[in-house]
Amino acid sequence: GDIPTSCSSQCLITVTNTDSNDVKAPNAAFGKTTIDLAAPGAGTITTSTQNEYREGFSGTSSACPHVAGAVALLYSLPCKDLADMMMEQPSQAALMMKTAILDNVYPVSNLKDKTQTGGRLDVYESMKYLHSYCIGTPEERTAGNFKSIYFGKKGFINVYPNPVNAMNG
């Protein structure tokens, strides 16, 4: 490990970079205990200080903004319980975001022994996780089965109670 990957913060998410085929870049960091996940970071496009697009921006410096943007998007989910947690227990909220990201990566076989999660950032699955947390009951949250209850196959959310009507929903 190095700095910051070896820092002891529970809220830290450590990232390595991959190319468009989910292959870890040759010079990118790796470590089963020091790197959490991968994100796109080889050959990405960015802007320059002259308001121009710059192709070929590569490295962890281009992968980390993908994860930071995912965290920002997750925090924007309209959910009163998460908003309350952010205000009252910010560390717990940060750990919730980290869990949403790390427990919902897209598995990539060549990252299995190179990162803690063995996967790449999957914002869609992270959003599904948090959304299902928000609509889950306290009992479902405690049991940890809220995602499996509310999301079936990709793209479909189950609405409870079902059927929904003016009397119960």
Coordinates of N, CA, C and O in Angstrom, one line a residue:
G1 N 0.8 -1.2 0.0 CA 0.0 0.0 0.0 C 0.8 1.3 0.0 O 2.0 1.2 0.3
D2 N 0.2 2.3 -0.3 CA 0.9 3.6 -0.3 C -0.1 4.6 0.3 O -1.2 4.2 0.8
I3 N 0.2 5.9 0.3 CA -0.7 6.9 0.7 C -1.5 7.4 -0.5 O -0.9 7.6 -1.5
P4 N -2.8 7.4 -0.5 CA -3.7 7.2 0.7 C -4.2 5.8 0.8 O -5.0 5.6 1.7
T5 N -3.9 4.8 0.0 CA -4.5 3.5 0.0 C -4.3 2.8 1.4 O -5.1 1.9 1.7
S6 N -3.3 3.1 2.1 CA -3.0 2.5 3.4 C -3.5 3.3 4.6 O -3.3 2.9 5.7
C7 N -4.2 4.4 4.3 CA -4.8 5.1 5.4 C -5.9 4.3 6.1 O -6.5 3.4 5.5
S8 N -6.1 4.5 7.4 CA -7.0 3.7 8.1 C -8.5 4.2 8.2 O -9.3 3.6 8.9
S9 N -8.8 5.1 7.4 CA -10.2 5.6 7.4 C -11.2 4.6 7.0 O -11.0 4.0 5.9
Q10 N -12.3 4.4 7.7 CA -13.3 3.4 7.3 C -14.1 3.9 6.1 O -14.6 3.1 5.4
C11 N -14.1 5.2 5.9 CA -14.9 5.8 4.8 C -14.1 5.9 3.5 O -14.7 6.2 2.5
L12 N -12.8 5.7 3.5 CA -12.0 5.8 2.3 C -12.4 4.7 1.3 O -12.5 3.5 1.6
I13 N -12.5 5.0 0.0 CA -12.7 4.1 -1.1 C -11.4 4.2 -2.0 O -11.2 5.3 -2.5
T14 N -10.7 3.1 -2.1 CA -9.5 3.1 -2.9 C -9.8 2.5 -4.3 O -10.5 1.6 -4.4
V15 N -9.2 3.1 -5.3 CA -9.6 2.8 -6.7 C -8.3 2.5 -7.6 O -7.3 3.2 -7.4
T16 N -8.5 1.6 -8.5 CA -7.5 1.4 -9.6 C -8.2 1.7 -10.9 O -9.4 1.8 -10.9
N17 N -7.4 1.7 -11.9 CA -8.0 2.1 -13.2 C -8.0 0.9 -14.2 O -7.0 0.1 -14.2
T18 N -9.0 0.9 -15.0 CA -9.1 -0.2 -16.1 C -9.4 0.5 -17.4 O -9.8 1.7 -17.5
D19 N -9.2 -0.3 -18.5 CA -9.5 0.2 -19.8 C -11.0 -0.2 -20.2 O -11.7 -0.7 -19.4
S20 N -11.3 0.1 -21.4 CA -12.7 -0.1 -21.9 C -13.1 -1.6 -21.9 O -14.3 -2.0 -22.0
N21 N -12.1 -2.5 -21.8 CA -12.4 -4.0 -21.7 C -12.3 -4.5 -20.3 O -12.2 -5.7 -20.1
D22 N -12.3 -3.6 -19.3 CA -12.2 -4.0 -17.9 C -10.9 -4.6 -17.5 O -10.9 -5.4 -16.6
V23 N -9.9 -4.3 -18.2 CA -8.5 -4.9 -17.9 C -7.8 -3.8 -17.2 O -7.7 -2.6 -17.6
K24 N -7.2 -4.2 -16.0 CA -6.4 -3.3 -15.2 C -5.3 -2.7 -16.0 O -4.6 -3.5 -16.7
A25 N -5.1 -1.4 -16.0 CA -4.0 -0.8 -16.8 C -2.7 -1.3 -16.2 O -2.6 -1.6 -15.0
P26 N -1.7 -1.5 -17.0 CA -0.4 -2.1 -16.6 C 0.3 -1.4 -15.4 O 0.8 -2.0 -14.6
N27 N 0.2 -0.1 -15.4 CA 0.9 0.7 -14.4 C 0.0 1.0 -13.2 O 0.4 1.8 -12.3
A28 N -1.3 0.5 -13.2 CA -2.2 0.9 -12.2 C -2.0 0.1 -10.9 O -1.5 -1.1 -10.9
A29 N -2.3 0.7 -9.8 CA -2.2 0.1 -8.5 C -3.1 -1.2 -8.4 O -4.1 -1.3 -9.0
F30 N -2.6 -2.1 -7.5 CA -3.5 -3.2 -7.2 C -3.1 -3.7 -5.8 O -2.1 -3.4 -5.3
G31 N -4.0 -4.5 -5.2 CA -3.8 -5.0 -3.9 C -5.1 -5.6 -3.3 O -6.0 -4.8 -3.2
K32 N -5.1 -6.8 -3.0 CA -6.3 -7.5 -2.5 C -6.8 -6.8 -1.2 O -8.0 -6.9 -0.9
T33 N -5.9 -6.2 -0.4 CA -6.3 -5.6 0.8 C -6.2 -4.1 0.8 O -6.8 -3.4 1.7
T34 N -5.6 -3.5 -0.3 CA -5.4 -2.0 -0.3 C -6.2 -1.3 -1.4 O -6.4 -0.1 -1.3
I35 N -6.7 -2.0 -2.4 CA -7.5 -1.4 -3.5 C -8.9 -2.0 -3.4 O -9.1 -3.2 -3.5
D36 N -9.9 -1.2 -3.3 CA -11.3 -1.6 -3.2 C -11.9 -2.1 -4.5 O -12.5 -3.1 -4.6
L37 N -11.8 -1.3 -5.5 CA -12.5 -1.6 -6.8 C -11.8 -0.9 -7.9 O -10.9 0.0 -7.7
A38 N -12.2 -1.2 -9.1 CA -11.7 -0.5 -10.3 C -12.8 0.4 -10.9 O -14.0 0.3 -10.6
A39 N -12.3 1.4 -11.7 CA -13.2 2.3 -12.4 C -12.5 2.6 -13.7 O -11.3 2.5 -13.9
P40 N -13.3 3.1 -14.7 CA -12.7 3.4 -16.0 C -11.6 4.5 -15.8 O -11.9 5.5 -15.2
G41 N -10.4 4.3 -16.4 CA -9.4 5.2 -16.2 C -8.3 5.2 -17.2 O -7.3 5.8 -17.1
A42 N -8.5 4.4 -18.3 CA -7.5 4.4 -19.4 C -8.2 4.9 -20.6 O -9.2 4.5 -21.1
G43 N -7.6 6.0 -21.2 CA -8.1 6.6 -22.4 C -9.4 7.3 -22.3 O -10.2 7.4 -23.2
T44 N -9.7 7.9 -21.1 CA -10.9 8.7 -20.9 C -10.7 10.0 -21.5 O -9.6 10.5 -21.9
I45 N -11.8 10.7 -21.6 CA -11.8 12.1 -22.2 C -12.1 13.1 -21.1 O -12.9 12.9 -20.3
T46 N -11.4 14.2 -21.2 CA -11.6 15.3 -20.2 C -11.5 16.6 -20.9 O -11.4 16.7 -22.1
T47 N -11.6 17.7 -20.1 CA -11.4 19.0 -20.7 C -10.1 19.6 -20.3 O -9.5 19.2 -19.3
S48 N -9.6 20.5 -21.0 CA -8.4 21.2 -20.7 C -8.7 22.6 -20.2 O -9.8 23.0 -20.2
T49 N -7.6 23.2 -19.7 CA -7.8 24.6 -19.2 C -8.1 25.6 -20.3 O -8.5 26.7 -20.1
Q50 N -8.0 25.2 -21.6 CA -8.3 26.0 -22.7 C -9.7 25.7 -23.3 O -10.0 26.0 -24.4
N51 N -10.6 25.1 -22.5 CA -12.0 24.7 -22.9 C -12.0 23.8 -24.1 O -12.8 23.9 -25.0
E52 N -11.1 22.9 -24.1 CA -11.0 21.9 -25.2 C -11.1 20.5 -24.6 O -10.8 20.3 -23.5
Y53 N -11.6 19.6 -25.4 CA -11.6 18.2 -25.0 C -10.2 17.6 -25.2 O -9.5 17.9 -26.1
R54 N -9.8 16.8 -24.2 CA -8.5 16.1 -24.3 C -8.7 14.6 -24.2 O -9.2 14.1 -23.2
E55 N -8.4 13.9 -25.2 CA -8.5 12.5 -25.2 C -7.2 11.8 -24.6 O -6.2 12.4 -24.6
G56 N -7.4 10.7 -24.1 CA -6.3 9.9 -23.6 C -5.9 10.2 -22.2 O -4.8 9.9 -21.8
F57 N -6.7 10.9 -21.5 CA -6.5 11.1 -20.0 C -6.6 9.8 -19.3 O -7.6 9.2 -19.3
S58 N -5.5 9.4 -18.8 CA -5.4 8.0 -18.2 C -4.8 8.0 -16.8 O -4.1 9.0 -16.4
G59 N -5.1 7.0 -16.1 CA -4.5 6.8 -14.8 C -5.6 6.8 -13.7 O -6.8 7.0 -13.9
T60 N -5.1 6.5 -12.5 CA -6.0 6.6 -11.3 C -6.6 8.0 -11.2 O -7.8 8.1 -10.7
S61 N -5.9 9.0 -11.6 CA -6.5 10.3 -11.6 C -7.7 10.5 -12.4 O -8.5 11.4 -12.2
S62 N -7.9 9.7 -13.4 CA -9.1 9.7 -14.2 C -10.1 8.7 -13.8 O -11.3 8.8 -14.2
A63 N -9.7 7.7 -13.0 CA -10.7 6.7 -12.5 C -11.4 7.2 -11.2 O -12.6 7.0 -11.1
C64 N -10.6 7.8 -10.4 CA -11.2 8.3 -9.1 C -12.4 9.2 -9.3 O -13.4 9.1 -8.5
P65 N -12.4 10.2 -10.2 CA -13.6 11.0 -10.4 C -14.8 10.2 -10.8 O -15.9 10.7 -10.4
H66 N -14.7 9.1 -11.4 CA -15.9 8.3 -11.6 C -16.5 7.8 -10.3 O -17.7 7.9 -10.1
V67 N -15.7 7.4 -9.4 CA -16.2 7.0 -8.1 C -16.7 8.2 -7.3 O -17.8 8.1 -6.6
A68 N -16.0 9.3 -7.3 CA -16.5 10.5 -6.6 C -17.8 10.9 -7.1 O -18.7 11.3 -6.4
G69 N -18.0 10.9 -8.4 CA -19.2 11.3 -9.1 C -20.3 10.3 -8.7 O -21.5 10.7 -8.4
A70 N -20.0 9.0 -8.6 CA -21.0 8.0 -8.1 C -21.5 8.3 -6.7 O -22.7 8.3 -6.4
V71 N -20.5 8.7 -5.8 CA -20.9 9.0 -4.5 C -21.8 10.2 -4.4 O -22.8 10.2 -3.8
A72 N -21.5 11.3 -5.2 CA -22.3 12.4 -5.3 C -23.7 12.1 -5.8 O -24.7 12.6 -5.2
L73 N -23.8 11.3 -6.8 CA -25.1 10.8 -7.3 C -25.9 10.1 -6.3 O -27.1 10.3 -6.1
L74 N -25.2 9.2 -5.6 CA -25.9 8.4 -4.5 C -26.4 9.3 -3.4 O -27.5 9.1 -2.9
Y75 N -25.7 10.3 -3.0 CA -26.1 11.3 -2.0 C -27.3 12.1 -2.5 O -28.1 12.6 -1.7
S76 N -27.5 12.2 -3.8 CA -28.6 13.0 -4.3 C -29.9 12.2 -4.4 O -31.0 12.8 -4.7
L77 N -29.9 10.9 -4.1 CA -31.1 10.2 -4.1 C -32.2 10.8 -3.1 O -31.9 11.0 -2.0
P78 N -33.4 11.0 -3.6 CA -34.4 11.7 -2.8 C -35.0 10.7 -1.8 O -35.9 9.9 -2.1
C79 N -34.4 10.6 -0.6 CA -34.8 9.7 0.5 C -34.7 10.4 1.8 O -33.5 10.7 2.2
K80 N -35.8 10.5 2.5 CA -35.8 11.2 3.8 C -34.9 10.5 4.8 O -34.1 11.2 5.5
D81 N -35.0 9.2 4.8 CA -34.1 8.5 5.8 C -32.6 8.7 5.6 O -31.9 8.8 6.5
L82 N -32.2 8.7 4.3 CA -30.8 8.9 4.0 C -30.4 10.4 4.4 O -29.4 10.6 4.9
A83 N -31.3 11.3 4.0 CA -31.0 12.7 4.3 C -30.9 12.9 5.8 O -30.0 13.6 6.3
D84 N -31.8 12.3 6.6 CA -31.7 12.4 8.1 C -30.4 11.8 8.6 O -29.7 12.3 9.4
M85 N -30.0 10.6 8.0 CA -28.7 10.0 8.4 C -27.6 10.9 8.1 O -26.6 11.0 8.9
M86 N -27.6 11.5 6.9 CA -26.5 12.4 6.5 C -26.3 13.6 7.5 O -25.2 14.0 7.8
M87 N -27.5 14.1 8.0 CA -27.4 15.2 9.0 C -27.1 14.8 10.4 O -26.3 15.4 11.1
E88 N -27.6 13.6 10.8 CA -27.5 13.2 12.2 C -26.3 12.3 12.4 O -25.7 12.3 13.5
Q89 N -25.9 11.5 11.4 CA -24.8 10.5 11.6 C -24.0 10.5 10.3 O -24.1 9.5 9.5
P90 N -23.3 11.5 10.0 CA -22.6 11.6 8.7 C -21.6 10.5 8.4 O -21.5 10.0 7.3
S91 N -21.0 10.0 9.4 CA -20.1 8.8 9.2 C -20.8 7.6 8.8 O -20.4 6.8 7.9
Q92 N -22.0 7.3 9.4 CA -22.8 6.2 9.1 C -23.3 6.4 7.6 O -23.4 5.4 6.9
A93 N -23.7 7.6 7.2 CA -24.1 7.8 5.9 C -23.0 7.5 4.9 O -23.2 6.9 3.8
A94 N -21.8 8.0 5.2 CA -20.6 7.7 4.3 C -20.4 6.2 4.2 O -20.1 5.7 3.1
L95 N -20.5 5.5 5.3 CA -20.3 4.0 5.2 C -21.4 3.4 4.4 O -21.2 2.4 3.7
M96 N -22.6 3.9 4.5 CA -23.7 3.4 3.7 C -23.4 3.6 2.2 O -23.6 2.7 1.4
M97 N -22.9 4.8 1.8 CA -22.5 5.0 0.4 C -21.4 4.0 0.0 O -21.4 3.5 -1.1
K98 N -20.4 3.8 0.9 CA -19.3 2.9 0.6 C -19.9 1.5 0.4 O -19.5 0.8 -0.6
T99 N -20.8 1.1 1.2 CA -21.4 -0.2 1.1 C -22.1 -0.4 -0.2 O -22.0 -1.4 -0.9
A100 N -22.9 0.7 -0.5 CA -23.7 0.7 -1.8 C -22.8 0.5 -3.0 O -23.1 -0.2 -3.9
I101 N -21.6 1.1 -2.9 CA -20.7 1.0 -4.1 C -19.9 -0.3 -4.0 O -19.9 -1.1 -5.0
L102 N -19.3 -0.7 -2.9 CA -18.5 -1.9 -2.9 C -19.2 -3.2 -2.9 O -18.7 -4.2 -3.5
D103 N -20.4 -3.2 -2.4 CA -21.2 -4.5 -2.4 C -22.0 -4.7 -3.7 O -22.6 -5.7 -3.9
N104 N -21.8 -3.7 -4.6 CA -22.6 -3.8 -5.8 C -21.8 -3.6 -7.1 O -22.2 -3.1 -8.1
V105 N -20.5 -4.0 -7.0 CA -19.6 -3.8 -8.2 C -20.0 -4.8 -9.3 O -20.7 -5.8 -9.0
Y106 N -19.6 -4.5 -10.5 CA -19.7 -5.5 -11.6 C -18.5 -6.4 -11.5 O -17.4 -6.0 -11.6
P107 N -18.7 -7.7 -11.2 CA -17.6 -8.6 -11.1 C -16.8 -8.8 -12.4 O -17.3 -8.9 -13.4
V108 N -15.5 -8.7 -12.2 CA -14.6 -8.8 -13.4 C -13.5 -9.9 -13.0 O -12.8 -9.7 -12.0
S109 N -13.5 -11.0 -13.7 CA -12.6 -12.1 -13.3 C -11.1 -11.7 -13.1 O -10.5 -12.1 -12.2
N110 N -10.6 -10.8 -14.0 CA -9.2 -10.5 -13.9 C -8.9 -9.5 -12.8 O -7.7 -9.2 -12.5
L111 N -9.9 -9.1 -12.1 CA -9.7 -8.2 -10.9 C -9.9 -9.0 -9.6 O -9.7 -8.4 -8.5
K112 N -10.2 -10.2 -9.7 CA -10.5 -11.0 -8.5 C -9.4 -11.0 -7.4 O -9.7 -10.8 -6.3
D113 N -8.2 -11.1 -7.8 CA -7.1 -11.1 -6.9 C -6.3 -9.8 -6.9 O -5.2 -9.7 -6.3
K114 N -6.8 -8.8 -7.6 CA -6.2 -7.5 -7.6 C -6.9 -6.4 -6.9 O -6.3 -5.4 -6.6
T115 N -8.1 -6.7 -6.5 CA -8.9 -5.7 -5.7 C -9.7 -6.4 -4.6 O -9.9 -7.6 -4.7
Q116 N -10.1 -5.7 -3.6 CA -10.8 -6.3 -2.5 C -12.2 -6.9 -3.0 O -12.6 -7.9 -2.5
T117 N -12.8 -6.1 -3.9 CA -14.2 -6.6 -4.3 C -14.1 -7.5 -5.6 O -15.1 -8.2 -5.8
G118 N -13.0 -7.4 -6.3 CA -12.9 -8.2 -7.5 C -13.8 -7.6 -8.6 O -14.3 -8.4 -9.5
G119 N -14.1 -6.3 -8.6 CA -15.0 -5.8 -9.6 C -14.8 -4.3 -9.9 O -13.9 -3.7 -9.4
R120 N -15.6 -3.9 -10.8 CA -15.6 -2.5 -11.3 C -16.8 -1.8 -10.9 O -17.9 -2.4 -10.7
L121 N -16.7 -0.5 -10.7 CA -17.8 0.4 -10.3 C -19.1 0.1 -11.2 O -19.0 0.0 -12.4
D122 N -20.2 -0.1 -10.5 CA -21.5 -0.3 -11.2 C -22.5 0.7 -10.5 O -23.1 0.3 -9.5
V123 N -22.6 1.9 -11.0 CA -23.5 2.9 -10.4 C -24.9 2.5 -10.4 O -25.7 2.7 -9.5
Y124 N -25.4 1.8 -11.5 CA -26.8 1.3 -11.6 C -27.1 0.4 -10.4 O -28.1 0.6 -9.7
E125 N -26.3 -0.6 -10.1 CA -26.5 -1.5 -9.0 C -26.4 -0.8 -7.7 O -27.2 -1.1 -6.8
S126 N -25.5 0.2 -7.6 CA -25.4 1.0 -6.3 C -26.7 1.8 -6.1 O -27.2 1.9 -4.9
M127 N -27.2 2.4 -7.1 CA -28.5 3.1 -7.0 C -29.6 2.2 -6.6 O -30.5 2.6 -5.8
K128 N -29.7 1.1 -7.2 CA -30.7 0.1 -6.9 C -30.7 -0.3 -5.4 O -31.7 -0.4 -4.7
Y129 N -29.5 -0.5 -4.9 CA -29.3 -0.9 -3.5 C -29.8 0.2 -2.6 O -30.6 0.0 -1.7
L130 N -29.4 1.5 -2.9 CA -29.9 2.6 -2.0 C -31.4 2.8 -2.1 O -32.1 3.1 -1.2
H131 N -31.9 2.7 -3.4 CA -33.3 3.0 -3.6 C -34.1 1.9 -2.8 O -35.1 2.2 -2.1
S132 N -33.7 0.7 -2.9 CA -34.4 -0.4 -2.2 C -34.3 -0.2 -0.6 O -35.2 -0.5 0.1
Y133 N -33.1 0.3 -0.2 CA -33.0 0.6 1.2 C -34.0 1.7 1.6 O -34.7 1.6 2.7
C134 N -34.2 2.7 0.8 CA -35.1 3.8 1.1 C -36.5 3.3 1.2 O -37.3 3.9 2.0
I135 N -36.9 2.4 0.4 CA -38.3 2.0 0.4 C -38.5 0.7 1.3 O -39.7 0.3 1.5
G136 N -37.5 0.2 1.8 CA -37.6 -1.0 2.7 C -38.1 -0.6 4.1 O -37.9 0.5 4.5
T137 N -38.6 -1.6 4.7 CA -39.0 -1.4 6.1 C -37.9 -1.5 7.1 O -36.8 -2.1 6.7
P138 N -38.0 -1.1 8.3 CA -36.9 -1.2 9.2 C -36.5 -2.7 9.4 O -35.3 -3.0 9.6
E139 N -37.5 -3.6 9.4 CA -37.2 -5.0 9.6 C -36.4 -5.5 8.4 O -35.4 -6.3 8.5
E140 N -36.7 -5.1 7.2 CA -36.0 -5.5 6.0 C -34.6 -5.0 6.0 O -33.6 -5.6 5.6
R141 N -34.4 -3.7 6.5 CA -33.1 -3.1 6.5 C -32.2 -3.9 7.5 O -31.1 -4.2 7.2
T142 N -32.8 -4.3 8.7 CA -32.0 -5.0 9.7 C -31.7 -6.4 9.1 O -30.5 -6.8 9.3
A143 N -32.6 -7.0 8.4 CA -32.3 -8.4 7.8 C -31.3 -8.3 6.7 O -30.7 -9.3 6.3
G144 N -31.2 -7.1 6.1 CA -30.3 -6.9 4.9 C -30.8 -7.5 3.6 O -30.1 -7.6 2.7
N145 N -32.1 -7.8 3.5 CA -32.7 -8.4 2.3 C -33.5 -7.4 1.5 O -34.3 -7.8 0.6
F146 N -33.4 -6.1 1.7 CA -34.2 -5.1 1.1 C -34.0 -5.1 -0.4 O -35.0 -5.0 -1.2
K147 N -32.8 -5.3 -0.9 CA -32.5 -5.2 -2.4 C -33.2 -6.4 -3.1 O -33.9 -6.2 -4.1
S148 N -33.1 -7.6 -2.5 CA -33.7 -8.8 -3.2 C -35.2 -8.7 -3.1 O -35.9 -9.3 -4.0
I149 N -35.8 -8.0 -2.2 CA -37.3 -7.9 -2.1 C -37.8 -7.0 -3.1 O -38.8 -7.3 -3.8
Y150 N -37.1 -5.8 -3.3 CA -37.7 -4.8 -4.2 C -37.2 -4.8 -5.6 O -37.8 -4.2 -6.5
F151 N -36.1 -5.5 -5.9 CA -35.6 -5.5 -7.3 C -35.6 -7.0 -7.8 O -34.9 -7.8 -7.2
G152 N -36.3 -7.2 -8.8 CA -36.2 -8.5 -9.5 C -35.1 -8.5 -10.6 O -34.0 -8.0 -10.4
K153 N -35.5 -8.9 -11.8 CA -34.5 -8.8 -12.9 C -34.2 -7.4 -13.2 O -35.0 -6.5 -12.9
K154 N -33.1 -7.2 -13.9 CA -32.6 -5.9 -14.1 C -33.6 -5.0 -14.8 O -34.2 -5.3 -15.8
G155 N -33.8 -3.8 -14.2 CA -34.7 -2.8 -14.8 C -36.1 -2.8 -14.2 O -36.9 -2.0 -14.6
F156 N -36.4 -3.8 -13.3 CA -37.8 -3.8 -12.8 C -37.7 -3.7 -11.3 O -36.9 -4.3 -10.6
I157 N -38.6 -2.8 -10.8 CA -38.8 -2.7 -9.4 C -40.2 -3.2 -9.0 O -41.1 -3.0 -9.7
N158 N -40.2 -3.9 -7.9 CA -41.4 -4.5 -7.4 C -42.0 -3.4 -6.4 O -41.3 -2.9 -5.5
V159 N -43.3 -3.1 -6.6 CA -44.0 -2.1 -5.7 C -44.8 -2.9 -4.7 O -45.5 -3.8 -4.9
Y160 N -44.6 -2.5 -3.4 CA -45.3 -3.0 -2.3 C -46.0 -1.9 -1.6 O -45.5 -0.8 -1.4
P161 N -47.2 -2.1 -1.1 CA -48.1 -3.3 -1.3 C -48.5 -3.3 -2.7 O -48.6 -2.4 -3.4
N162 N -48.8 -4.5 -3.2 CA -49.2 -4.7 -4.5 C -50.5 -5.5 -4.5 O -50.6 -6.6 -3.9
P163 N -51.6 -5.0 -5.0 CA -51.7 -3.8 -5.9 C -51.7 -2.6 -5.0 O -52.2 -2.6 -3.9
V164 N -51.2 -1.5 -5.6 CA -51.2 -0.2 -4.9 C -52.6 0.5 -5.2 O -53.0 0.5 -6.3
N165 N -53.2 1.0 -4.2 CA -54.4 1.8 -4.4 C -54.5 2.9 -3.4 O -53.6 3.1 -2.6
A166 N -55.5 3.7 -3.5 CA -55.6 4.9 -2.6 C -55.7 4.5 -1.1 O -55.3 5.3 -0.2
M167 N -56.1 3.3 -0.8 CA -56.3 2.9 0.6 C -54.9 2.4 1.2 O -54.7 2.6 2.4
N168 N -54.1 1.9 0.4 CA -52.8 1.3 1.0 C -51.6 1.9 0.4 O -50.5 1.4 0.7
G169 N -51.6 2.9 -0.4 CA -50.4 3.4 -0.9 C -50.4 4.6 -1.6 O -49.6 5.4 -1.8

